[in-house]
Amino acid sequence: MRIFVDRSRCEGHGLCAQHAPAVFSLDDDGELTHRFGDADIPAEHLAAVRAAIGSCPMAALRDG
């Protein structure tokens, strides 16, 4: 599974970082970053990433 971020929708609420801090974070400018870029998310993070996707109030995250 890979993560796709719609940066035009992301408002930096940080709920994804709360659910999956090993994957998501906000930089000093409040911009979302995720650790795996274009790589597949390791299996041990999948449950947290799915929770993060579901928690985004702007629906800025999707899997693929």
PDB file of C-alpha atoms in Angstrom:
ATOM      1  CA  MET A   1       0.000   0.000   0.000  1.00  0.00           C
ATOM      2  CA  ARG A   2       1.176   3.507  -0.800  1.00  0.00           C
ATOM      3  CA  ILE A   3      -0.055   6.843   0.506  1.00  0.00           C
ATOM      4  CA  PHE A   4      -1.144   9.711  -1.707  1.00  0.00           C
ATOM      5  CA  VAL A   5      -1.521  13.182  -0.243  1.00  0.00           C
ATOM      6  CA  ASP A   6      -3.736  15.797  -1.892  1.00  0.00           C
ATOM      7  CA  ARG A   7      -1.750  18.825  -0.770  1.00  0.00           C
ATOM      8  CA  SER A   8      -4.452  21.193  -2.018  1.00  0.00           C
ATOM      9  CA  ARG A   9      -6.825  19.674   0.574  1.00  0.00           C
ATOM     10  CA  CYS A  10      -4.438  19.225   3.515  1.00  0.00           C
ATOM     11  CA  GLU A  11      -4.839  21.941   6.140  1.00  0.00           C
ATOM     12  CA  GLY A  12      -2.253  20.575   8.573  1.00  0.00           C
ATOM     13  CA  HIS A  13      -4.632  19.450  11.331  1.00  0.00           C
ATOM     14  CA  GLY A  14      -2.131  16.724  12.239  1.00  0.00           C
ATOM     15  CA  LEU A  15      -4.614  13.965  13.063  1.00  0.00           C
ATOM     16  CA  CYS A  16      -2.720  11.637  10.755  1.00  0.00           C
ATOM     17  CA  ALA A  17       0.461  12.287  12.734  1.00  0.00           C
ATOM     18  CA  GLN A  18      -1.400  11.479  15.944  1.00  0.00           C
ATOM     19  CA  HIS A  19      -2.634   8.143  14.573  1.00  0.00           C
ATOM     20  CA  ALA A  20       0.577   7.128  12.794  1.00  0.00           C
ATOM     21  CA  PRO A  21       3.508   9.153  14.172  1.00  0.00           C
ATOM     22  CA  ALA A  22       6.027   6.690  12.723  1.00  0.00           C
ATOM     23  CA  VAL A  23       4.726   7.553   9.250  1.00  0.00           C
ATOM     24  CA  PHE A  24       3.351  11.116   9.266  1.00  0.00           C
ATOM     25  CA  SER A  25       4.610  14.385  10.681  1.00  0.00           C
ATOM     26  CA  LEU A  26       4.194  18.098  10.175  1.00  0.00           C
ATOM     27  CA  ASP A  27       7.301  20.094   9.329  1.00  0.00           C
ATOM     28  CA  ASP A  28       8.187  23.481  10.815  1.00  0.00           C
ATOM     29  CA  ASP A  29       5.891  25.185   8.293  1.00  0.00           C
ATOM     30  CA  GLY A  30       2.947  22.935   9.157  1.00  0.00           C
ATOM     31  CA  GLU A  31       3.260  20.958   5.919  1.00  0.00           C
ATOM     32  CA  LEU A  32       2.534  17.240   6.001  1.00  0.00           C
ATOM     33  CA  THR A  33       5.398  14.870   5.357  1.00  0.00           C
ATOM     34  CA  HIS A  34       5.363  11.120   5.336  1.00  0.00           C
ATOM     35  CA  ARG A  35       8.320   8.906   5.863  1.00  0.00           C
ATOM     36  CA  PHE A  36       7.881   6.471   2.991  1.00  0.00           C
ATOM     37  CA  GLY A  37       7.389   8.814   0.037  1.00  0.00           C
ATOM     38  CA  ASP A  38       6.616   6.733  -3.045  1.00  0.00           C
ATOM     39  CA  ALA A  39       7.500   3.430  -1.352  1.00  0.00           C
ATOM     40  CA  ASP A  40       5.099   0.830  -0.004  1.00  0.00           C
ATOM     41  CA  ILE A  41       4.152   1.211   3.646  1.00  0.00           C
ATOM     42  CA  PRO A  42       5.607  -1.648   5.732  1.00  0.00           C
ATOM     43  CA  ALA A  43       3.021  -4.076   7.092  1.00  0.00           C
ATOM     44  CA  GLU A  44       3.627  -3.103  10.716  1.00  0.00           C
ATOM     45  CA  HIS A  45       2.327   0.417   9.979  1.00  0.00           C
ATOM     46  CA  LEU A  46      -0.744  -0.455   7.895  1.00  0.00           C
ATOM     47  CA  ALA A  47      -3.349  -0.397  10.685  1.00  0.00           C
ATOM     48  CA  ALA A  48      -2.139   2.979  11.946  1.00  0.00           C
ATOM     49  CA  VAL A  49      -2.007   4.402   8.415  1.00  0.00           C
ATOM     50  CA  ARG A  50      -5.571   3.264   7.711  1.00  0.00           C
ATOM     51  CA  ALA A  51      -6.694   4.951  10.946  1.00  0.00           C
ATOM     52  CA  ALA A  52      -4.852   8.101   9.875  1.00  0.00           C
ATOM     53  CA  ILE A  53      -6.531   8.109   6.465  1.00  0.00           C
ATOM     54  CA  GLY A  54      -9.940   7.718   8.091  1.00  0.00           C
ATOM     55  CA  SER A  55      -9.258  10.507  10.579  1.00  0.00           C
ATOM     56  CA  CYS A  56      -8.400  13.227   8.058  1.00  0.00           C
ATOM     57  CA  PRO A  57     -11.194  15.823   8.203  1.00  0.00           C
ATOM     58  CA  MET A  58     -10.237  17.138   4.762  1.00  0.00           C
ATOM     59  CA  ALA A  59      -9.990  13.713   3.072  1.00  0.00           C
ATOM     60  CA  ALA A  60      -6.491  14.679   1.928  1.00  0.00           C
ATOM     61  CA  LEU A  61      -5.091  11.147   2.266  1.00  0.00           C
ATOM     62  CA  ARG A  62      -5.812   8.047   0.253  1.00  0.00           C
ATOM     63  CA  ASP A  63      -4.200   4.695  -0.225  1.00  0.00           C
ATOM     64  CA  GLY A  64      -3.367   3.010  -3.434  1.00  0.00           C
TER      65      GLY A  64
END
